Coordinates of C-alpha atoms and ligand atoms in Angstrom, one line a residue:
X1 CA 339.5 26.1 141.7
X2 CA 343.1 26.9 142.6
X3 CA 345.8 29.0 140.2
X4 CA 347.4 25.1 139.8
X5 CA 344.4 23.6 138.3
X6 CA 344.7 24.1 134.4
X7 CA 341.0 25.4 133.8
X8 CA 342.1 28.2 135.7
X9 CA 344.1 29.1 131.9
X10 CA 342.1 29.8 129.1
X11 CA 342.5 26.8 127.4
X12 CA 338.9 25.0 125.6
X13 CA 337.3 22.2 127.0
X14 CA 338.2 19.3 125.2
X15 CA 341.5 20.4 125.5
X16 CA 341.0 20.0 129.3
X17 CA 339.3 17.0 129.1
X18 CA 342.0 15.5 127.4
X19 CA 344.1 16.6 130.3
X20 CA 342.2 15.1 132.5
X21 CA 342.0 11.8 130.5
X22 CA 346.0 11.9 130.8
X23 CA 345.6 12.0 134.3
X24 CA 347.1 15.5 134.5
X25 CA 344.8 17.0 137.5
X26 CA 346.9 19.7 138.8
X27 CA 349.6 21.7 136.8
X28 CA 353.4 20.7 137.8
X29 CA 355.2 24.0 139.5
X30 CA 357.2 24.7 136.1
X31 CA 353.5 24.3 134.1
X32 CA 351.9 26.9 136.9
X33 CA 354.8 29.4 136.8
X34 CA 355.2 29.5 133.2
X35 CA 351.9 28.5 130.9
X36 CA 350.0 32.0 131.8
X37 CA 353.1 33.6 130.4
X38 CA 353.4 31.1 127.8
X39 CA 349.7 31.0 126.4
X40 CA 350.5 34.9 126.4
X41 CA 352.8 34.7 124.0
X42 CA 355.8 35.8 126.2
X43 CA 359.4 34.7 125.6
X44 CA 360.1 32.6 128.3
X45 CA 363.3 31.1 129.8
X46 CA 362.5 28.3 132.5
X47 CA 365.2 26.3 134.8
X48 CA 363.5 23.0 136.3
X49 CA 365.0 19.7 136.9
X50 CA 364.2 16.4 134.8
X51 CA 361.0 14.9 135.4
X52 CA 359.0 18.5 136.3
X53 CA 356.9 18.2 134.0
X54 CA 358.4 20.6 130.9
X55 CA 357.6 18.9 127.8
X56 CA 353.8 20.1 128.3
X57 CA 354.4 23.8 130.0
X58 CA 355.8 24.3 126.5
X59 CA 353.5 21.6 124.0
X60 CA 350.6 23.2 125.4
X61 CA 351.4 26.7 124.8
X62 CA 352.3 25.5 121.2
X63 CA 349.2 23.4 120.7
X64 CA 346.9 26.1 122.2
X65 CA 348.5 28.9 119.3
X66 CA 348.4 25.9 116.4
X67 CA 345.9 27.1 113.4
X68 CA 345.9 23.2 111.9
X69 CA 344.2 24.4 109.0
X70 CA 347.0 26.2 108.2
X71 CA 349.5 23.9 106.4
X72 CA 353.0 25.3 107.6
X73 CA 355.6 24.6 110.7
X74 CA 354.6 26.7 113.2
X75 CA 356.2 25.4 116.3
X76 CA 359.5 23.9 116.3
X77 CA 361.3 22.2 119.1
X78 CA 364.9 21.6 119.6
X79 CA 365.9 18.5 121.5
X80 CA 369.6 17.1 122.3
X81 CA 369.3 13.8 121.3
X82 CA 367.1 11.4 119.4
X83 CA 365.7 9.4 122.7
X84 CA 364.5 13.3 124.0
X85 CA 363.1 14.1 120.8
X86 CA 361.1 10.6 120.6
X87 CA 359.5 11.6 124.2
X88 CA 358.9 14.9 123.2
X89 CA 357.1 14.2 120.3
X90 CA 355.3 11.1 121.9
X91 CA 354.0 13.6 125.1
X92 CA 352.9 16.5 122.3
X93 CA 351.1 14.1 120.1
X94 CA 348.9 12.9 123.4
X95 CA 348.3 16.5 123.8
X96 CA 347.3 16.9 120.7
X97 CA 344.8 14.6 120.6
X98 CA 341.8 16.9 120.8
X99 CA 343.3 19.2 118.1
X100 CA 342.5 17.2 114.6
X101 CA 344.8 16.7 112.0
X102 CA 347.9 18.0 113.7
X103 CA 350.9 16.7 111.7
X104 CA 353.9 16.5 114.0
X105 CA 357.5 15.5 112.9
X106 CA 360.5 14.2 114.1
X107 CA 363.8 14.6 112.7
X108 CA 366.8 13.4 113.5
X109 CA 370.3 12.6 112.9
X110 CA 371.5 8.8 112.7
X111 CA 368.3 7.9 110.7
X112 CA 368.5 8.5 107.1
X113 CA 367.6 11.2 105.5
X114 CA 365.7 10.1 102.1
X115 CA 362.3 9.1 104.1
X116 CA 362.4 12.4 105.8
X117 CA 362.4 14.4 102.7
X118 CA 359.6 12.3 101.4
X119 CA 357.6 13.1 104.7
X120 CA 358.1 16.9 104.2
X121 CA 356.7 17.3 100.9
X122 CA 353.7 18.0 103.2
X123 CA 354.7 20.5 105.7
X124 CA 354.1 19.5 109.3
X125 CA 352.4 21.9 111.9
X126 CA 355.2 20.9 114.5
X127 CA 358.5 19.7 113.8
X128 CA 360.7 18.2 117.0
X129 CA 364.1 17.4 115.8
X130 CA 368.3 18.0 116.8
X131 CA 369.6 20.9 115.7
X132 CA 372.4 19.1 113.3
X133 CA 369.5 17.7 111.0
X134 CA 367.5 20.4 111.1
X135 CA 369.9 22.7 109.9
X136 CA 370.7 20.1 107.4
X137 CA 366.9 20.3 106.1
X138 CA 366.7 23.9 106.3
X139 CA 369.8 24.4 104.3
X140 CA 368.1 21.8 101.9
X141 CA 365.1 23.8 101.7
X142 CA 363.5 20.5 102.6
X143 CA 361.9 22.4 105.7
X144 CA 360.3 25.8 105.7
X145 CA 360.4 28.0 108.8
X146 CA 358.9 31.4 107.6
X147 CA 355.8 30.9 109.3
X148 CA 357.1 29.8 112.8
X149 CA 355.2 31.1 115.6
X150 CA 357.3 29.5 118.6
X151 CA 360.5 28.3 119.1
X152 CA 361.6 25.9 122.0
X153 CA 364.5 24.9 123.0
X154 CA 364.4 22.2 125.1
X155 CA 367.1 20.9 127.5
X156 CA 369.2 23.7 126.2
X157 CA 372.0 23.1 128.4
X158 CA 372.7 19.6 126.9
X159 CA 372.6 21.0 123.5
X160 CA 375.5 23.6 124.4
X161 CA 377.5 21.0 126.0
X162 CA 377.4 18.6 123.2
X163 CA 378.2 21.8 121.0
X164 CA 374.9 22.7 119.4
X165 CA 375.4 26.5 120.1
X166 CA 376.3 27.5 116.2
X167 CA 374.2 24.9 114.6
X168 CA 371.4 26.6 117.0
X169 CA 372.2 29.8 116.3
X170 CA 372.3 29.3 112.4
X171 CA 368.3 28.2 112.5
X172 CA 366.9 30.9 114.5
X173 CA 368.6 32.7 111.6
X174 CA 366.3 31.5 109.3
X175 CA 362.9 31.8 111.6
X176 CA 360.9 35.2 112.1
X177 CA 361.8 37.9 114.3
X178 CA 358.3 38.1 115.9
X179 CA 358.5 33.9 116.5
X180 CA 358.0 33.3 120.3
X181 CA 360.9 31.7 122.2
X182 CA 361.0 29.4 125.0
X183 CA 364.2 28.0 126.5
X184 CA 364.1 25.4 128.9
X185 CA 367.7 24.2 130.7
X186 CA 368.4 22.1 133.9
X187 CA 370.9 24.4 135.2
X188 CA 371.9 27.8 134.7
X189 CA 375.6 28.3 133.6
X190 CA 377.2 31.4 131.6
X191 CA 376.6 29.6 128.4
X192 CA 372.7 29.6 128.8
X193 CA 372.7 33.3 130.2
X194 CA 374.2 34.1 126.5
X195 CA 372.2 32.0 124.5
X196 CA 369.5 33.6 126.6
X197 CA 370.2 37.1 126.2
X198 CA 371.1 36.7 122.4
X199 CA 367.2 35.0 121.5
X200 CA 364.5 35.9 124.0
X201 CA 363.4 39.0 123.7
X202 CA 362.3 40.6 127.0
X203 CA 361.4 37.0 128.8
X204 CA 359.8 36.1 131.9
X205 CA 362.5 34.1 133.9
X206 CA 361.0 31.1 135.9
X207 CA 363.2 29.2 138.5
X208 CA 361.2 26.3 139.9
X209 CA 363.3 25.1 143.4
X210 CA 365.7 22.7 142.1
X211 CA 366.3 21.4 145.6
X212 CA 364.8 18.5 146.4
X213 CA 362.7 17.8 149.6
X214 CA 364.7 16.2 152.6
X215 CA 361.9 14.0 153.3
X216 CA 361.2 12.2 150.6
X217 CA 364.7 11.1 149.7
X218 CA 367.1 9.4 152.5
X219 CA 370.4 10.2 151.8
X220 CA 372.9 7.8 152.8
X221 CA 376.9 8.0 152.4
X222 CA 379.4 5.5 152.8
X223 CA 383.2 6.1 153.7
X224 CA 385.2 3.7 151.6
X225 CA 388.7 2.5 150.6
X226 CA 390.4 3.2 146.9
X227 CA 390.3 -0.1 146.1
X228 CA 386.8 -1.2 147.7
X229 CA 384.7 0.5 145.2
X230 CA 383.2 -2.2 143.4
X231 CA 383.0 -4.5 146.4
X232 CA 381.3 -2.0 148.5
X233 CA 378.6 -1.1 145.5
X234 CA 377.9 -4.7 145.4
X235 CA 377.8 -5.4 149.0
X236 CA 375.2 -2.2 148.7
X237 CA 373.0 -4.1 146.2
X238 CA 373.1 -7.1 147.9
X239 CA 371.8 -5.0 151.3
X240 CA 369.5 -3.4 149.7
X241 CA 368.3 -5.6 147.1
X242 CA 366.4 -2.9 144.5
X243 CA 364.4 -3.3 142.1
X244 CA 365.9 -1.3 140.0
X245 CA 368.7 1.6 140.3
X246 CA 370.4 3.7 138.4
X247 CA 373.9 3.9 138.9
X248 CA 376.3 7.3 138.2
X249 CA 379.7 7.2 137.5
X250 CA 382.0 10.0 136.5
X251 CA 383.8 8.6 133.3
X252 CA 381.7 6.5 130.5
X253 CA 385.0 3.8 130.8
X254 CA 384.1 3.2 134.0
X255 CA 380.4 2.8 133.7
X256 CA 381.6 -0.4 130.9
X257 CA 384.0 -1.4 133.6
X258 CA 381.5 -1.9 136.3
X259 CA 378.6 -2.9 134.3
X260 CA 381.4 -5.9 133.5
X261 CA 382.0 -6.7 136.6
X262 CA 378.6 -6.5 137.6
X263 CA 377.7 -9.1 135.0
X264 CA 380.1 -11.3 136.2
X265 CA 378.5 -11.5 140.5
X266 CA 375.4 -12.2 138.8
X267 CA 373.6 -9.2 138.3
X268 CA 371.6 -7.6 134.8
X269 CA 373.6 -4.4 134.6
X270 CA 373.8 -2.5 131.5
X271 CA 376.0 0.5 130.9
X272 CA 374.7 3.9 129.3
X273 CA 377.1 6.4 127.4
X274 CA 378.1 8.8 125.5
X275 CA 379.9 6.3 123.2
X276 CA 377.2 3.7 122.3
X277 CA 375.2 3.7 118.9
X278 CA 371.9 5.3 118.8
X279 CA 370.4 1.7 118.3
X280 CA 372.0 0.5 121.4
X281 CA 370.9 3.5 123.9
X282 CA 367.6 2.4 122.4
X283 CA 367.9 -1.4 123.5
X284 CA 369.9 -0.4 126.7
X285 CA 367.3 1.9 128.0
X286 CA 364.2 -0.5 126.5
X287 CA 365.3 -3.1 128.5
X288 CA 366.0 -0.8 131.8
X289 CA 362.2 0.5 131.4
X290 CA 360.8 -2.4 130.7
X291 CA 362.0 -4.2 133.7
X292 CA 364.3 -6.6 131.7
X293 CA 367.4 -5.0 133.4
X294 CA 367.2 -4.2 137.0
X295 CA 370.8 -1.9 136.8
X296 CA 371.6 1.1 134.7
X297 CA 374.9 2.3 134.8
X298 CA 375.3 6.1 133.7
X299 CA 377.2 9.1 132.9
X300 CA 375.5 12.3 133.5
X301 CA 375.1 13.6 129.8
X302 CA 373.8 10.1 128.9
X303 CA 371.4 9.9 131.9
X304 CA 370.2 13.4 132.0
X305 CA 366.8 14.7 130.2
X306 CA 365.7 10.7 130.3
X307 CA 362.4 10.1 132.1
X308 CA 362.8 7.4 133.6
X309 CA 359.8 6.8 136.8
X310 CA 359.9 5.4 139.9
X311 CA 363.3 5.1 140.6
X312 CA 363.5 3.0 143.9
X313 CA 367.5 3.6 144.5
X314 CA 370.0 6.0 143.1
X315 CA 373.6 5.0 143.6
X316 CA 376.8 7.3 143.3
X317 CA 379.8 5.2 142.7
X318 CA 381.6 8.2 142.1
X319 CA 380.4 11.3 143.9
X320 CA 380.5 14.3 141.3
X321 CA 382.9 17.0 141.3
X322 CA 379.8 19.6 141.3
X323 CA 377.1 19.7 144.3
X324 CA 374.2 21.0 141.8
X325 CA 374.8 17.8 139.6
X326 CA 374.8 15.3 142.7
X327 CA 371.4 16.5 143.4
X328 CA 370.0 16.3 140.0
X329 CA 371.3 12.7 140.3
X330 CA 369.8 12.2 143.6
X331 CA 366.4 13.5 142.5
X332 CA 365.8 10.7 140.3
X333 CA 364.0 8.8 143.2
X334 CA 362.0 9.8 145.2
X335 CA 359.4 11.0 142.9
X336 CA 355.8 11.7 143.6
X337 CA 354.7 9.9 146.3
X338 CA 357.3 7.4 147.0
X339 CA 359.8 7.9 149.4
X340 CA 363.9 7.5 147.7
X341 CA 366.7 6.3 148.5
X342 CA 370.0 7.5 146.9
X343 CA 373.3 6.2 147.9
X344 CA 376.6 7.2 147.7
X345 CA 380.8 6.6 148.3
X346 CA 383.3 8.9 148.6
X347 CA 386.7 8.4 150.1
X348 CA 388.5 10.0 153.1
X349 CA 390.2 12.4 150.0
X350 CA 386.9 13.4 148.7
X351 CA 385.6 15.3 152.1
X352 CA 385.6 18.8 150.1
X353 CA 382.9 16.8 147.4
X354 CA 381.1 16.0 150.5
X355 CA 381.4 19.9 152.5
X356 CA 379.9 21.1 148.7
X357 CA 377.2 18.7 148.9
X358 CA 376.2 19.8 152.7
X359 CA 376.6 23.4 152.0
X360 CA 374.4 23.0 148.6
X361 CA 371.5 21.4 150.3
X362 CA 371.9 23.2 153.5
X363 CA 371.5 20.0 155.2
X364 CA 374.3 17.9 157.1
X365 CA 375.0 14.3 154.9
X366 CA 373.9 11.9 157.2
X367 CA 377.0 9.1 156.8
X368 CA 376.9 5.4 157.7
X369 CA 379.3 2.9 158.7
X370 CA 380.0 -0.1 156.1
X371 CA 379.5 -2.4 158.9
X372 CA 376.1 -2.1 159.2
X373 CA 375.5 -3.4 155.8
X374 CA 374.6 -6.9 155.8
X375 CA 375.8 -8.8 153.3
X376 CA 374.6 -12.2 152.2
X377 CA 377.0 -15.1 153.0
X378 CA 377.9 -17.2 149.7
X379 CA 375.1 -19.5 150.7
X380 CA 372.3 -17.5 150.7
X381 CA 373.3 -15.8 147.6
X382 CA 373.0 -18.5 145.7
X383 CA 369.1 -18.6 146.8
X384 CA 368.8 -14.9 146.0
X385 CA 368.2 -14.2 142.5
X386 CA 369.5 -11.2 141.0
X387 CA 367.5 -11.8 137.9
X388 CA 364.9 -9.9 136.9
X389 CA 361.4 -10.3 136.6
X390 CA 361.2 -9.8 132.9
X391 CA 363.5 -10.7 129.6
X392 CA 363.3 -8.7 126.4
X393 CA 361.9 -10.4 123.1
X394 CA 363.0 -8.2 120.1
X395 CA 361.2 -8.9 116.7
X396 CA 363.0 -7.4 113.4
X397 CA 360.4 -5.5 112.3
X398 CA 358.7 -2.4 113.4
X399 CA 357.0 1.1 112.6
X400 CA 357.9 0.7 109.2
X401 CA 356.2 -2.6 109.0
X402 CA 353.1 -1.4 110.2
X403 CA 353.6 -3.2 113.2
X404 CA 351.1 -2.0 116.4
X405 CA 351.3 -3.8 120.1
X406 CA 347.8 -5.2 119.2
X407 CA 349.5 -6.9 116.2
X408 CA 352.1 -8.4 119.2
X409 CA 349.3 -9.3 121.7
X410 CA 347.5 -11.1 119.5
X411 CA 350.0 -12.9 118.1
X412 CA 351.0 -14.5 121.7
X413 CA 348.0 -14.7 123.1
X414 CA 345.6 -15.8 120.2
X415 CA 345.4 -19.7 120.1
X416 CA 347.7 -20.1 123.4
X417 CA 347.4 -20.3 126.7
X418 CA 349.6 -17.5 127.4
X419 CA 348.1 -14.8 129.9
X420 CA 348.5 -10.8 128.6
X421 CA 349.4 -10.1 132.3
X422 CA 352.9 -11.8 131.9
X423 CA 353.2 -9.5 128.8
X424 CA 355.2 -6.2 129.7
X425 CA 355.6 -3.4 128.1
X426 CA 355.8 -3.4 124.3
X427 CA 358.2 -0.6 122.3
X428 CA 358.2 -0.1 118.7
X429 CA 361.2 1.5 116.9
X430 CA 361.5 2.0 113.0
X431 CA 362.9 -1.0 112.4
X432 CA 362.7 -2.9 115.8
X433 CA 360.4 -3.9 118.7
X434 CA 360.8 -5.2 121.9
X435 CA 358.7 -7.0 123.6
X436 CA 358.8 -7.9 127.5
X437 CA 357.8 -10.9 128.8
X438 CA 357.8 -12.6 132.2
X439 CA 361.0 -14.8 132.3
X440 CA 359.0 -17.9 132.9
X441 CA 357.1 -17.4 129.8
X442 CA 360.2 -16.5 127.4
X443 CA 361.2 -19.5 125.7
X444 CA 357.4 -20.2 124.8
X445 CA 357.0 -16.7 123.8
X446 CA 359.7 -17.0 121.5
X447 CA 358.7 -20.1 120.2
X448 CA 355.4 -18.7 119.0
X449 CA 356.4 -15.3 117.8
X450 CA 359.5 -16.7 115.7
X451 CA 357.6 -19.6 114.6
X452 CA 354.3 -17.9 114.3
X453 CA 352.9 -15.1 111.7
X454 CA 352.9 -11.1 112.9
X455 CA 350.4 -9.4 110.6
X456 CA 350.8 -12.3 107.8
X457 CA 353.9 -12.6 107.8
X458 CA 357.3 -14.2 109.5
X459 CA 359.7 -12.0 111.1
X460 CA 362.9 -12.8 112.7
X461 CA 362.9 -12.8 116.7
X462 CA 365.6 -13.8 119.3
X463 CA 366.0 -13.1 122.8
X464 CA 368.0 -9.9 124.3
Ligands
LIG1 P1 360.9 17.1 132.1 O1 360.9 17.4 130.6 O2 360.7 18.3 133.0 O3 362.0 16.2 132.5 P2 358.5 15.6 131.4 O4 357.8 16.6 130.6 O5 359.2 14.5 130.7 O6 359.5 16.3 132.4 O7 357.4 15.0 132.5 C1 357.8 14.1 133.4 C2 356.6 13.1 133.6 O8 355.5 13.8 134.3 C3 356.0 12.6 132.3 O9 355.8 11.2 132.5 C4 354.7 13.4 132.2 O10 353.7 12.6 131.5 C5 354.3 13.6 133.6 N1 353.5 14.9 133.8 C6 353.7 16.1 133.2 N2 352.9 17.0 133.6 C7 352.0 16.4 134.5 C8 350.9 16.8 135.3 N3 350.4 18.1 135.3 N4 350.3 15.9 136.1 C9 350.7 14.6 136.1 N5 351.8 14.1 135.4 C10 352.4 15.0 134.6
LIG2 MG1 362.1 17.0 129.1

């Protein structure tokens, strides 16, 4: 047994065999480092990057001190945005699998408030929710927090910059002095060293190493000209052909410029920002995941916090102003065991962007002439598909409707010839699902599901 193994913390069995069911052998660095403390019941403030694994370091430690026969909101977690708190809340209810009857629940703006007020009448053990609505509940007296055990704030550096900090500060008002905190923040600026200092009480301070190993991600640079951006991304694409990518610019007007002009040389792009309706991040990101959109272009406060696996390519169309933030973007791929690739132009001006970026990483950028890009000639492109392998289906009907991915399967597959292999990945909203499907198979899966009967009844389905 090693100190990363989670038997090694005093946690029961069929809480580890649920662990182990998830597939979650060994703890993450941030889990190691901080879950003794946290099962302790220490005040903890932790700095990882996305995709370390901190949604369980903390929804263990809250699961482990959970009395579920005890009908109050013990644990709360804070979350930026509604996308966070639906993958919070979807990784602590796996979790809590082996713990019975624990009633976890999300709240959020955008959604309307009525149905949440209905679902409170019970109070939940957990709550994970944006600090807008749930100040709006707690000034309601919809939601009770005078039993609170732990607090977390997750991604606590996205909820200052999108101007939580009062909102935040106004709930911890109304929770218990002997409540346990946990703070959890990508990066460490002033602003979280004074949330910090004003809310934990005598914490343990965790730093996992946000640098990124050399190995495992090649880092490639390319000198261009002002007016070769967009030619020079898509002569990149075109070289390297990826599966999917993720691309980062600096300003959301020019993530809807390029995904344009992306759209228009043939390619799925889809742009992700600060400006888009919740119900369009939703689709945007749906469609990215499921392998319906092979391009996502992003800002950094609309990309960060999103787990998104397996990134083959990172791209930087713009190189960002601060070194720490280029290689949050840049450790996007190259997780686990794959090896990464993240690419990125600058121009002749930019060379201090690129000194900060050496001097961050220690490590010399390693910069490579355009030429050597091979770009397809007109001909061949037309042979090369940028399409991708799936196309979204999306149903008018969802949670709310009862609706389950069985419900989905069955429908296409029952009484058809249609394989489940060429069935992807199947989300359900409130309201909405989405269903992907090989391309080849989409006209007849639409044909069935909008002329067919989900769960008895018709629903309206078109094609993303
Ligand atoms: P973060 O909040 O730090 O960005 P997440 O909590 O979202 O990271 O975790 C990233 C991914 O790693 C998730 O898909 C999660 O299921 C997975 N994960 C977390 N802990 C472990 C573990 N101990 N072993 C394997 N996978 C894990
Ligand atoms: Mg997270």
């Amino acid at each position: 047994m090693t100190t990363a193994d989670f038997s090694s913390l005093p946690l029961n069995a069929d809480f580890l065999a649920n662990l182990r069911t998830l597939n979650y052998l060994t703890m993450t660095p941030i889990q190691a480092q901080s879950l003794p403390a946290v099962l302790n019941g220490k005040d903890v403030q932790a700095q990882a990057k996305t995709g370390s694994g901190k949604t369980a370091a903390f929804g263990i430690g809250l699961l482990h001190n959970l009395d579920a026969q005890s009908y109050v909101t013990q644990a709360l977690v804070l979350c930026p945005t509604r996308e966070l708190t639906d993958q919070v809340s979807k990784e602590i209810r796996r979790l809590a699998r082996p713990v019975p009857n624990t009633k976890i629940l999300t709240l959020c703006g955008g959604t309307a408030i009525g149905p949440q007020f209905a679902s409170l009448e019970h109070q939940p053990h957990i709550v994970v929710g944006t600090p807008g609505r749930i100040l709006k509940h707690l000034q309601k007296g919809s939601l009770r927090l005078g039993s609170l055990k732990m607090l977390v704030l997750d991604e606590a550096d996205r909820m200052l910059d999108m101007g939580f900090y009062d909102d935040i500060m106004r709930i911890i008002e109304m929770t218990p002095a002997n409540r346990q905190t946990l703070l959890f923040s990508a990066t460490y600026s002033d602003e979280i060293k004074k949330i910090s200092r004003a809310i934990l009480h005598e914490p343990i301070n965790i730093e996992v190493e946000s640098l990124h190993d050399n190995k495992k991600i090649k880092q490639i640079f390319y000198e261009i000209e002002k007016t070769k951006r967009t030619e020079t991304l898509i002569a990149l694409l075109q070289h390297y052909q990826p599966e999917s990518s993720v691309i980062f610019c600096n300003r959301k007007q020019q993530c809807q410029e390029l995904a344009e002009a992306l759209w228009q040389q043939g390619f799925h792009a889809l742009a992700l920002h600060g400006d888009l309706e919740q119900k369009d991040r939703d689709k945007v990101l749906v469609q990215f995941i499921n392998k319906s959109s092979s391009i996502l272009i992003a800002t950094d406060v609309a990309a960060r916090g999103l787990d998104i696996k397996d990134l083959p390519v990172v791209i930087n169309f713009e190189l960002s102003p601060d070194p720490e933030v280029h290689i949050h973007r840049i450790g996007r791929t190259g997780r686990a065991d794959n090896e990464g690739l993240a690419l990125s132009l600058f121009m002749a001006a930019e060379a201090p962007k690129v000194n900060a970026i050496e001097e961050y990483q220690d490590y010399p950028v390693h910069i490579e002439n355009l030429s050597s890009l091979e770009t397809s000639s007109a001909e061949t492109q037309e042979h090369h598909s940028f399409r991708p392998k799936m196309t979204t289906l999306c149903i008018n009907a969802g949670r709310k409707q009862k609706i389950r991915a069985g419900d989905i399967l069955g429908a296409l597959t029952a009484n058809t010839k249609l394989p489940g292999k060429q069935i992807g990945k199947i989300d359900i909203f409130d309201m909405m699902t989405y269903v992907a499907v090989e391309q080849a198979i989409a006209k007849q899966a639409l044909k069935i599901l909008s002329e067919g009967k989900i769960k008895g009844r018709k629903f309206r389905v078109r094609k993303l």
